[in-house]
XYZ file of C-alpha atoms in Angstrom:
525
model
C -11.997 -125.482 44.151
C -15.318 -124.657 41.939
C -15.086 -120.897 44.097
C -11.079 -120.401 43.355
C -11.994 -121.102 39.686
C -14.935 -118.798 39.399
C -12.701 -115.639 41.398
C -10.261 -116.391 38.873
C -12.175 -116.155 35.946
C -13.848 -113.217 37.302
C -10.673 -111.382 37.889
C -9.185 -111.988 34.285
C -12.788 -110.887 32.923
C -12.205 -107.458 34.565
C -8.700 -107.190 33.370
C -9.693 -107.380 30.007
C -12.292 -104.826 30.270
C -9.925 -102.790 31.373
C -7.378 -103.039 29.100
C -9.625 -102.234 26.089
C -11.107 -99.327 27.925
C -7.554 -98.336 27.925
C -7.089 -99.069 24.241
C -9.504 -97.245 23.483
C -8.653 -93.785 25.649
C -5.106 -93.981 24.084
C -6.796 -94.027 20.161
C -8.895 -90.927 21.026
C -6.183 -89.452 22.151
C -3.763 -89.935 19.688
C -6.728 -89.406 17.166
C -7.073 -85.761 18.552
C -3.539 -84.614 18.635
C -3.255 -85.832 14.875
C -6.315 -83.353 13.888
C -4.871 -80.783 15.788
C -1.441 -80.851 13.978
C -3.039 -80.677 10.400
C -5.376 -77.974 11.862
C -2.309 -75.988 12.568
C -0.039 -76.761 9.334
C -2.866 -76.147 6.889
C -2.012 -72.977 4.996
C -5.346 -72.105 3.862
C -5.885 -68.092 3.636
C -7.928 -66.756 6.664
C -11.011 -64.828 6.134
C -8.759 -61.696 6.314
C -6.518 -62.170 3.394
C -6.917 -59.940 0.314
C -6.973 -63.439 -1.943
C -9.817 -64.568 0.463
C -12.959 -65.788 -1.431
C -15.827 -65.064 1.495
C -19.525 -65.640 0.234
C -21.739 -64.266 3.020
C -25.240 -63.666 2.505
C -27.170 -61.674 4.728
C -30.872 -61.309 5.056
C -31.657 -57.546 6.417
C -33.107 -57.366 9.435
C -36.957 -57.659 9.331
C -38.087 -55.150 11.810
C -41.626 -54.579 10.655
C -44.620 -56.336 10.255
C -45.393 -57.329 6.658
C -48.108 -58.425 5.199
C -48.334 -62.429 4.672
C -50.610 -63.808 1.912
C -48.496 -67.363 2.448
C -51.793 -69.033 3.078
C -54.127 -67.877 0.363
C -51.122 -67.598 -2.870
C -49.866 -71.163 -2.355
C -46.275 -70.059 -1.992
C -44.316 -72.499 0.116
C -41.386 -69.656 0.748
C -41.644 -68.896 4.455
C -42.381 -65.441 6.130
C -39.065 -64.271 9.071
C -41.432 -61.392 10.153
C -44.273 -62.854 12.124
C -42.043 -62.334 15.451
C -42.549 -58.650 14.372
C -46.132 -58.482 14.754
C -46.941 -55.461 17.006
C -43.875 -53.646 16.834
C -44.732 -49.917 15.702
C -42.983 -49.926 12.134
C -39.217 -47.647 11.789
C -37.948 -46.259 8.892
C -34.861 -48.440 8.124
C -31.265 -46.379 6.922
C -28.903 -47.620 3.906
C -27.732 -50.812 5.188
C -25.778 -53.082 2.190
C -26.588 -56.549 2.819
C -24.207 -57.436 -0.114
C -20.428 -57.393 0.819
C -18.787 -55.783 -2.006
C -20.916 -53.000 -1.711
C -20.186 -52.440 1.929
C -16.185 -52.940 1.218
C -16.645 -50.273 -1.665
C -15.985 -46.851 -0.899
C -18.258 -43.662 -2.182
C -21.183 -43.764 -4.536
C -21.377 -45.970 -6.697
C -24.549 -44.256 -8.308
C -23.129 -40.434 -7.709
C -20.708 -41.726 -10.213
C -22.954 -43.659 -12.172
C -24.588 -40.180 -12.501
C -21.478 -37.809 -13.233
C -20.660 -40.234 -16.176
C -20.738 -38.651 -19.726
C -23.808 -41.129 -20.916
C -25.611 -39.611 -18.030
C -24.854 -36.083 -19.362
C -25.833 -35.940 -23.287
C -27.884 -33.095 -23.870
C -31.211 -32.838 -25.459
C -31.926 -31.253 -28.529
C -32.990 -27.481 -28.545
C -36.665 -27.472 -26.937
C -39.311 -25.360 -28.980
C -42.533 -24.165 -27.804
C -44.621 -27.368 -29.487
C -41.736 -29.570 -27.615
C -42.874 -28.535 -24.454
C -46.049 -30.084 -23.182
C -47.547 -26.916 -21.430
C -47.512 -23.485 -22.404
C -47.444 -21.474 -19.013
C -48.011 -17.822 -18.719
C -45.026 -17.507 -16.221
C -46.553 -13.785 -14.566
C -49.946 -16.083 -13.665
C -50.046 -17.215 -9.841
C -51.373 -20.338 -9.566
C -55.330 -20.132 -8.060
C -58.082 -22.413 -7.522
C -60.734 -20.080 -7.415
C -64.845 -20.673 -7.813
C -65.199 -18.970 -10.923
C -68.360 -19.018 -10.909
C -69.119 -17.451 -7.749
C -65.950 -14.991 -8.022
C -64.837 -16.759 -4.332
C -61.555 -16.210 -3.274
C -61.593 -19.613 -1.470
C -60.438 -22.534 -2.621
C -62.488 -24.958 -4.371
C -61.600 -27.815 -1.677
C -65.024 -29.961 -1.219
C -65.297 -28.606 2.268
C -61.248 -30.160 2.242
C -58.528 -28.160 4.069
C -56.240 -27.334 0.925
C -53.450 -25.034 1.463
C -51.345 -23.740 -1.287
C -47.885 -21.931 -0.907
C -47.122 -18.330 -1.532
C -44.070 -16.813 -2.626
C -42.676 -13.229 -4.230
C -43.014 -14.627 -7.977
C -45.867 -16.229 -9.364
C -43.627 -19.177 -10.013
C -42.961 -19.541 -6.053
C -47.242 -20.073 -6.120
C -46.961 -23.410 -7.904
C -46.737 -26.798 -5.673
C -44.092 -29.748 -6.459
C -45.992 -31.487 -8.723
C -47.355 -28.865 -10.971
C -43.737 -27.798 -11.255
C -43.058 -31.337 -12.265
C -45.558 -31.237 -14.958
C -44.754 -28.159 -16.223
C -41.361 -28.940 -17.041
C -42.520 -32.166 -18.937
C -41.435 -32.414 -22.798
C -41.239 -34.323 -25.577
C -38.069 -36.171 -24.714
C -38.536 -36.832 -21.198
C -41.059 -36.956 -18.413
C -38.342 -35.136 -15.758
C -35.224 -34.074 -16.349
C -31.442 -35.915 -14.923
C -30.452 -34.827 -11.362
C -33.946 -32.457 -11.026
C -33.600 -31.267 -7.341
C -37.879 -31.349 -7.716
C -37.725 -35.250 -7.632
C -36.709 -35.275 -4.013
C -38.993 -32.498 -2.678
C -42.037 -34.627 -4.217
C -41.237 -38.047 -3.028
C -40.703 -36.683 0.640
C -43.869 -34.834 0.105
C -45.926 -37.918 -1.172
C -44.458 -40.312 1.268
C -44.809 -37.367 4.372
C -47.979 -35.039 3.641
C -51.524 -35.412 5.641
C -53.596 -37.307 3.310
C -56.827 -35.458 3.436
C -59.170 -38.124 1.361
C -58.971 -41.376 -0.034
C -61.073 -43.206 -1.891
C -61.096 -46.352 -3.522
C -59.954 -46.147 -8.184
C -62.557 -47.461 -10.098
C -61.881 -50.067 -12.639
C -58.918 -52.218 -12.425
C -58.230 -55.740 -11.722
C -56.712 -55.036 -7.965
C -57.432 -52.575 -4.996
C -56.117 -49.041 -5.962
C -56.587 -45.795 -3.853
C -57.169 -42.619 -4.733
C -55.291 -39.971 -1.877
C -55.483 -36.441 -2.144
C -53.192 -34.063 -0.655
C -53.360 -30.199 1.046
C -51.364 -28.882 -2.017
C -54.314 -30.252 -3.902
C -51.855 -32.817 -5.100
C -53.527 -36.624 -6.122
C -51.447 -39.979 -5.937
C -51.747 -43.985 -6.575
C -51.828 -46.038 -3.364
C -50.913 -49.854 -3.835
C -51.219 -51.369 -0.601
C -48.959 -54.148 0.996
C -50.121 -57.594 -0.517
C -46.880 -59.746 0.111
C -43.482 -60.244 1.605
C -40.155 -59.087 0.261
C -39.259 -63.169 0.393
C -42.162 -64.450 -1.091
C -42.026 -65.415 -5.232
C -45.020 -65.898 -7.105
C -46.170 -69.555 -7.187
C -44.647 -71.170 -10.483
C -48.284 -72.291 -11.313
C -49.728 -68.577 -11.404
C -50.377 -66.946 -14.405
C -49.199 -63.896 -15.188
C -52.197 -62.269 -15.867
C -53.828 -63.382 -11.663
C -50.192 -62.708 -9.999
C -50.666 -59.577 -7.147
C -49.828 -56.353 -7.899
C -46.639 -55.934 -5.596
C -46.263 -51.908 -4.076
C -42.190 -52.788 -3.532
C -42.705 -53.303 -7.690
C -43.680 -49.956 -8.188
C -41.131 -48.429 -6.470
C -38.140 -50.489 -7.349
C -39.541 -50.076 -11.594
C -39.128 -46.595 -10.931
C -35.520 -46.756 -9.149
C -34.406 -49.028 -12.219
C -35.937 -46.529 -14.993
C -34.141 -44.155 -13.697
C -30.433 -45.512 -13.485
C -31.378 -46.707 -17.209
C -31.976 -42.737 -17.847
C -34.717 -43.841 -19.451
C -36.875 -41.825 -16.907
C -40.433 -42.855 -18.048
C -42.044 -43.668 -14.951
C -43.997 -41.020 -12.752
C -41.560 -40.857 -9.510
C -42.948 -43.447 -6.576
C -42.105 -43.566 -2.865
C -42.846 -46.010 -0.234
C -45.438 -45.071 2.870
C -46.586 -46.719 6.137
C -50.197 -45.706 6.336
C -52.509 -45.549 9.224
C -55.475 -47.311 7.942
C -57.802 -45.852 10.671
C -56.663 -42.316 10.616
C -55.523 -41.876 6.812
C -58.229 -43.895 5.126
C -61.120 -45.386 7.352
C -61.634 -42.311 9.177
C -61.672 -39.883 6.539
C -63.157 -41.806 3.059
C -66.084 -40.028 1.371
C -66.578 -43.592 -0.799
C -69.065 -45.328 1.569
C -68.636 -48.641 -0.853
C -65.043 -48.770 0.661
C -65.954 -48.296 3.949
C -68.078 -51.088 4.675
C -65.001 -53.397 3.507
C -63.356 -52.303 6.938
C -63.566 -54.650 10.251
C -61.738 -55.346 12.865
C -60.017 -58.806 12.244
C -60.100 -61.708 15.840
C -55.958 -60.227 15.903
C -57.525 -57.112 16.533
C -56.014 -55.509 13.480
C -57.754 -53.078 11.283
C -58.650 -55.114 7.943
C -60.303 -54.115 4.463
C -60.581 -56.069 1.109
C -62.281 -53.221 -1.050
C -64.124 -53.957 -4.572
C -62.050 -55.384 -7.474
C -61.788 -58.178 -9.769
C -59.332 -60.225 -8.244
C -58.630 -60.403 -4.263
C -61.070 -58.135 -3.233
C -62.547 -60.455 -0.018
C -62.569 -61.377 2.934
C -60.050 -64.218 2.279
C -58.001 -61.900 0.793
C -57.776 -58.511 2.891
C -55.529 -56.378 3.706
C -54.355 -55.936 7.637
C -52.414 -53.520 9.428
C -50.497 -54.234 12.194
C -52.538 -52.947 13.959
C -53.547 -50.392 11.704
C -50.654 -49.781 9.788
C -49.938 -50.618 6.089
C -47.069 -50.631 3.615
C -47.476 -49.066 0.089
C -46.493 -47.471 -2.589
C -47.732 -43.912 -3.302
C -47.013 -43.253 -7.120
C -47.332 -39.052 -8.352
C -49.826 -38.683 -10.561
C -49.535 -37.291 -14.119
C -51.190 -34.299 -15.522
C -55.137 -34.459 -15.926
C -56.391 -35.965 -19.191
C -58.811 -32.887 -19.768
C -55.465 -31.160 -19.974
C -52.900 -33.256 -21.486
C -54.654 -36.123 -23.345
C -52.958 -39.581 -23.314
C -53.742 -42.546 -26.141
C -53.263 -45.394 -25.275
C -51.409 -48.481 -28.039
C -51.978 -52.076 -27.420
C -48.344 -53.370 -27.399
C -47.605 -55.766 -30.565
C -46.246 -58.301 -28.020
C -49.312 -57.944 -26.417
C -49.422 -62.107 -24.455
C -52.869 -64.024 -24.848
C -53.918 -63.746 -21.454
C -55.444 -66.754 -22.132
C -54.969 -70.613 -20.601
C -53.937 -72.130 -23.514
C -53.919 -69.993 -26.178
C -50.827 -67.675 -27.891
C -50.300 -64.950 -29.339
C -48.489 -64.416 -33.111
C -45.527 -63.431 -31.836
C -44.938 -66.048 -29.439
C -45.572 -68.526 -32.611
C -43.989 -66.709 -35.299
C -40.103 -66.084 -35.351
C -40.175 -63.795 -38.002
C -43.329 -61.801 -36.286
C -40.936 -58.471 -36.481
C -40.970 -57.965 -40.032
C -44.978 -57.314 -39.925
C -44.318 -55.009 -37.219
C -41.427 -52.904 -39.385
C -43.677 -52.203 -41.710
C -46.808 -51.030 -39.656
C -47.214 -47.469 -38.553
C -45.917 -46.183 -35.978
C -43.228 -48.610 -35.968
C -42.570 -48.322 -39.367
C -40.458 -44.724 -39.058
C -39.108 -42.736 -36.036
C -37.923 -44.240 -32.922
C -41.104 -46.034 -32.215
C -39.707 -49.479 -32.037
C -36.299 -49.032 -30.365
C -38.841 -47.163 -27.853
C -40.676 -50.206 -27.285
C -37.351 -52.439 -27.131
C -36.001 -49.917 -24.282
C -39.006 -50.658 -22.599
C -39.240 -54.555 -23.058
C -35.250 -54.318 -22.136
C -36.703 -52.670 -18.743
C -39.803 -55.366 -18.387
C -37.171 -58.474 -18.383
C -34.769 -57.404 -16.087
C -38.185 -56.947 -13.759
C -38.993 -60.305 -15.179
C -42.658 -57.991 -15.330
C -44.859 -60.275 -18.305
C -47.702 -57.595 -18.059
C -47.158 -55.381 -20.700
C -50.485 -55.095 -22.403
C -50.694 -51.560 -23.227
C -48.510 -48.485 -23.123
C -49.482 -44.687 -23.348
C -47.985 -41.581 -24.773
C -48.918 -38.201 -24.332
C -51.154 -37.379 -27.734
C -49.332 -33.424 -28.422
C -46.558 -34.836 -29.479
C -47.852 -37.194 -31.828
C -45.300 -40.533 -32.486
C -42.262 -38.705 -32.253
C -42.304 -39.008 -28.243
C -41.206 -41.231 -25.630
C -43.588 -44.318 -24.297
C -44.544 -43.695 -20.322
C -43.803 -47.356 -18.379
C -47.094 -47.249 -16.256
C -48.309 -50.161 -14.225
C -45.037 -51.976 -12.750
C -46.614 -53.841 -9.879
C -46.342 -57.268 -11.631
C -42.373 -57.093 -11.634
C -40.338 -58.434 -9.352
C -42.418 -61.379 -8.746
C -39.754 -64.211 -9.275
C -36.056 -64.304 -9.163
C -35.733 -67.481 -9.489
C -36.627 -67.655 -13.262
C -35.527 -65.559 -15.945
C -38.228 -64.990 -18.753
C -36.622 -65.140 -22.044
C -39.672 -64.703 -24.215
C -39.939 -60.748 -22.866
C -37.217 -60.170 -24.431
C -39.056 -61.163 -27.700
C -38.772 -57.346 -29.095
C -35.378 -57.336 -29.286
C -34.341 -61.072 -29.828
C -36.792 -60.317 -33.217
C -36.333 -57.528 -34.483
C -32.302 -56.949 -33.192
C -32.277 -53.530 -33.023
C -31.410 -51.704 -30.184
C -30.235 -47.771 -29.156
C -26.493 -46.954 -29.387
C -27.434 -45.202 -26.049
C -29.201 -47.754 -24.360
C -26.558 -50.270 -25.683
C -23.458 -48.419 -24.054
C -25.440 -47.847 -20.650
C -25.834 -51.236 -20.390
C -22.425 -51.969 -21.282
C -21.821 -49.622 -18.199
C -23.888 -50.937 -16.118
C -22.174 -54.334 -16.179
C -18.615 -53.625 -14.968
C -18.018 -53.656 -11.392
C -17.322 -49.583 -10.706
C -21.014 -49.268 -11.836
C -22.803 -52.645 -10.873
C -26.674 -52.578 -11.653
C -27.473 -54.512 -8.121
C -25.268 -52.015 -6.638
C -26.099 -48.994 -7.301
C -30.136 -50.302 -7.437
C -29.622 -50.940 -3.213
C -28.141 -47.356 -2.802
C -30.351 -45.840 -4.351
C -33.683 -48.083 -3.096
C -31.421 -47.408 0.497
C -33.203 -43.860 0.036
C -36.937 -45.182 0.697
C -38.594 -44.586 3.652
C -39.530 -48.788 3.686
C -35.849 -49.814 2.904
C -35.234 -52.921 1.747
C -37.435 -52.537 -1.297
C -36.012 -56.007 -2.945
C -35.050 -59.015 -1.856
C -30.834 -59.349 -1.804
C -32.112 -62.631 -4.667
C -34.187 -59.916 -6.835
C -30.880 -57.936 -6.711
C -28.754 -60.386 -8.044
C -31.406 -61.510 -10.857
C -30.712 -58.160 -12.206
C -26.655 -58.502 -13.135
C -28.028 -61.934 -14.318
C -30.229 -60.672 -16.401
C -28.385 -57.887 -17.529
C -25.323 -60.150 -18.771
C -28.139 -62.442 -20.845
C -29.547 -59.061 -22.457
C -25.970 -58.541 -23.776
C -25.620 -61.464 -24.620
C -29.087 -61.253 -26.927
C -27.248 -58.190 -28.359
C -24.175 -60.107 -29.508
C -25.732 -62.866 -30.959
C -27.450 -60.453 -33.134
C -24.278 -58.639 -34.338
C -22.974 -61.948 -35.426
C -26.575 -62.636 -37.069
C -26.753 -59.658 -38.981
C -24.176 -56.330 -38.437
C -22.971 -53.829 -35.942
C -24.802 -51.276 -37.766
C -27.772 -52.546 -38.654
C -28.099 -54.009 -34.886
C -27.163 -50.825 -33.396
C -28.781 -47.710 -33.954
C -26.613 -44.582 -33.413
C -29.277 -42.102 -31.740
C -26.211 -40.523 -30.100
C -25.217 -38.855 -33.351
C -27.585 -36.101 -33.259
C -27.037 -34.632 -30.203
């Protein structure tokens, strides 16, 4: 009896397992084909409708090894390039990581270039407008004058020179370049020179290099066979990396990809202040350890446990051990920035900017505490007649949408007195976070609200989609040997910034008047 009992129980017990393991297939089941259905009847666009809203962002591909200062700058963004390490470094073509500028069709920045506020003329040069007078039947020599040689004065270097039918033909890129600087500009729009000299700085056997004195970071000095001199900036940190929040702005690095990308964007302003700047991968054994006649430098050079070829230099800040620079194995990114003429021929001065910051802790300076700081600086010479001021606004207009808070000092060539333009030197400190827009650079023209018809209306330009600042900034950084210059986020921060500089602009019309805001420089030529 106690046996029948227990078989039945035991049987029922399975039956009812059963029977919810079959409960539970039939749910799923019905569950799935009820997904399925809505799946099919939703009537949401697909990614290939015109109407489609798609949002892709793309990081380029990372196909050399960078230089990573993640451990020593505090900066919790993370590095995609160690996998890199080893690879022999390529010169990367003009690939848009930004989808509207790979659907759009031409050049953006051809057209940008071909527009009528890219064609104004300048006024009439005279001979005092022209920073060089040039005997145009002399053929360019660098002879020993006082020995009557015929060779060149080289330092026992292997300068070679070009020759040609006229005595014009003589000249190399860069004397060219400075020959045709004026009062108005430091090159002129579309100058087929510009080309020829970047290639040739970013391409030509560097015959010396040796480390520029003075200075807070490590400079080089490289000389050339045309007897040509440039700026290196070496490598110091990532295209992803930003600049810790806690830095100041006076100990951030000096970034190469800076100096290159300030003078991109100077250009497409048409302000055209900056001395032209290319990217180059260096071989730090052949094309500086190798060949350096500055002996302090080259007992900064060792061979790091990687086996890479390291060097920290002598500076003020980040010149150690903790802090060098390492090729990969022996090959560094920088930038290589032409040089302008010699002082001992065309003197600079130099002006302490009136929105000069601190550089102090805690301190600030007048401006920072005074709203009304631009009436003292109205009435002070130079500012007080000329152009001087909307000069310096063009240029603090250029410093914000860098989000660059270094702007200490700015120089201007001392033949033309203060009826010149201001030459944007030192960039490197841009581009250091796009994360954070910097209103207080802006102080110049928030201030004072004045601003250049010219530089108002380009702008203007600049912000409508046929001409799009971020756009036509990646075609025309697309052209550097070390494409991508900037971060796709640093791209962006630039239409951002540009619609808050407009912005400024407007609120000053309704503060004071169209025509007292806006300054019509446009009427004279």
């Amino acid at each position: 009896m106690i046996r029948r009992l227990h078989f039945s129980v035991q049987r029922r017990f399975k039956l009812v397992v059963l029977s919810l393991l079959f409960v539970t297939f039939v749910l799923h089941f019905a569950f799935d084909i009820s997904s399925f259905s809505a799946t099919v009847s939703c009537s949401c666009p697909s990614h290939s409708h015109p109407k489609a809203k798609v949002h892709v962002v793309r990081k380029p591909p990372a196909v050399r090894a960078l230089q990573d200062f993640s451990g020593s700058n505090g900066s919790t963004q993370s590095s995609s390039v160690h996998g890199s390490q080893g690879k022999k470094a390529l010169p990367l073509g003009p690939k848009f990581s930004d989808e509207k500028a790979r659907r759009y069709q031409g050049s953006k920045m051809n057209s940008l270039f071909k527009h009528p506020l890219y064609n104004t003329p300048l006024p009439v040069l005279k001979e005092e407008d022209k920073l060089f007078r040039v005997n145009s039947k002399e053929r360019f020599t660098l002879k020993d004058s006082s020995s009557g040689s015929e060779e060149w004065v080289s330092a026992g270097l292997e300068f070679v020179l070009p020759t040609g039918e006229t005595a014009v033909d003589t000249y190399p890129t860069w004397l060219k370049i400075h020959i045709g600087i004026n009062r108005y500009e430091l090159y002129p729009r579309n100058d087929p020179l510009i080309p020829i000299l970047l290639k040739e700085l970013s391409t030509q056997r560097i015959l010396n290099s040796v480390q520029k004195p003075g200075g807070t970071q490590l400079k080089l000095l490289m000389t050339f066979p045309n007897y040509g001199q440039a700026l290196f900036k070496p490598m110091k940190q990532t295209r992803e990396q930003e600049t810790p929040a806690d830095f100041f702005y006076f100990s951030d690095f000096e970034r190469h990809n800076a100096e290159i990308a300030a003078f991109h964007l100077d250009r497409i302003l048409d302000f055209r202040r900056i001395p032209p700047v290319v990217g180059r991968l260096v071989n730090m054994t052949r094309e500086i350890w190798d060949i350096t006649t500055d002996r302090k430098l080259a007992k900064t050079f060792y061979i790091s446990p990687a086996n890479n070829v390291c060097f920290y230099g002598e500076c003020s800040y980040y010149c150690s051990t903790e802090h060098a620079l390492c090729g990969k194995p022996d090959l560094l990114e920088g930038s290589v920035a032409a040089f302008l003429p010699d002082t001992a021929l065309a003197k600079r001065k130099s002006w302490r900017s009136p929105w000069r910051r601190s550089y102090h802790k805690t301190k600030k300076a007048e401006w920072e505490l005074n709203p009304s700081y631009c009436n003292t600086v109205k009435v002070t010479p130079p500012y007080s007649q000329g152009t001087r001021l909307l000069d310096l606004i063009d240029m603090a207009i250029l410093d914000f949408l860098m989000g660059n808070q270094d702007r200490h000092h700015y120089e201007t060539f001392e033949k033309f007195g203060n009826q010149t333009f201001l030459l944007h030197l030192d960039n490197g400190r841009g581009f250091g976070r796009h994360s954070y827009d910097d209103l207080s650079i802006l102080a110049p023209l928030q201030q004072c609200c004045r601003i250049k018809k010219s530089t108002l209306q380009r702008l203007q330009l600049l912000a409508t989609e046929p001409y799009r600042l971020s756009d036509v900034m990646r075609e025309s950084l697309s052209m550097d040997l070390l494409y991508p210059i900037l971060s796709e986020p640093h791209l962006l921060a630039l239409d951002r910034r540009l619609t808050l500089i407009l912005k400024v602009v407007r609120q000053c019309v309704k503060k004071e008047s169209h025509p007292r805001v806006v300054h019509d420089d446009l009427k004279k030529l």
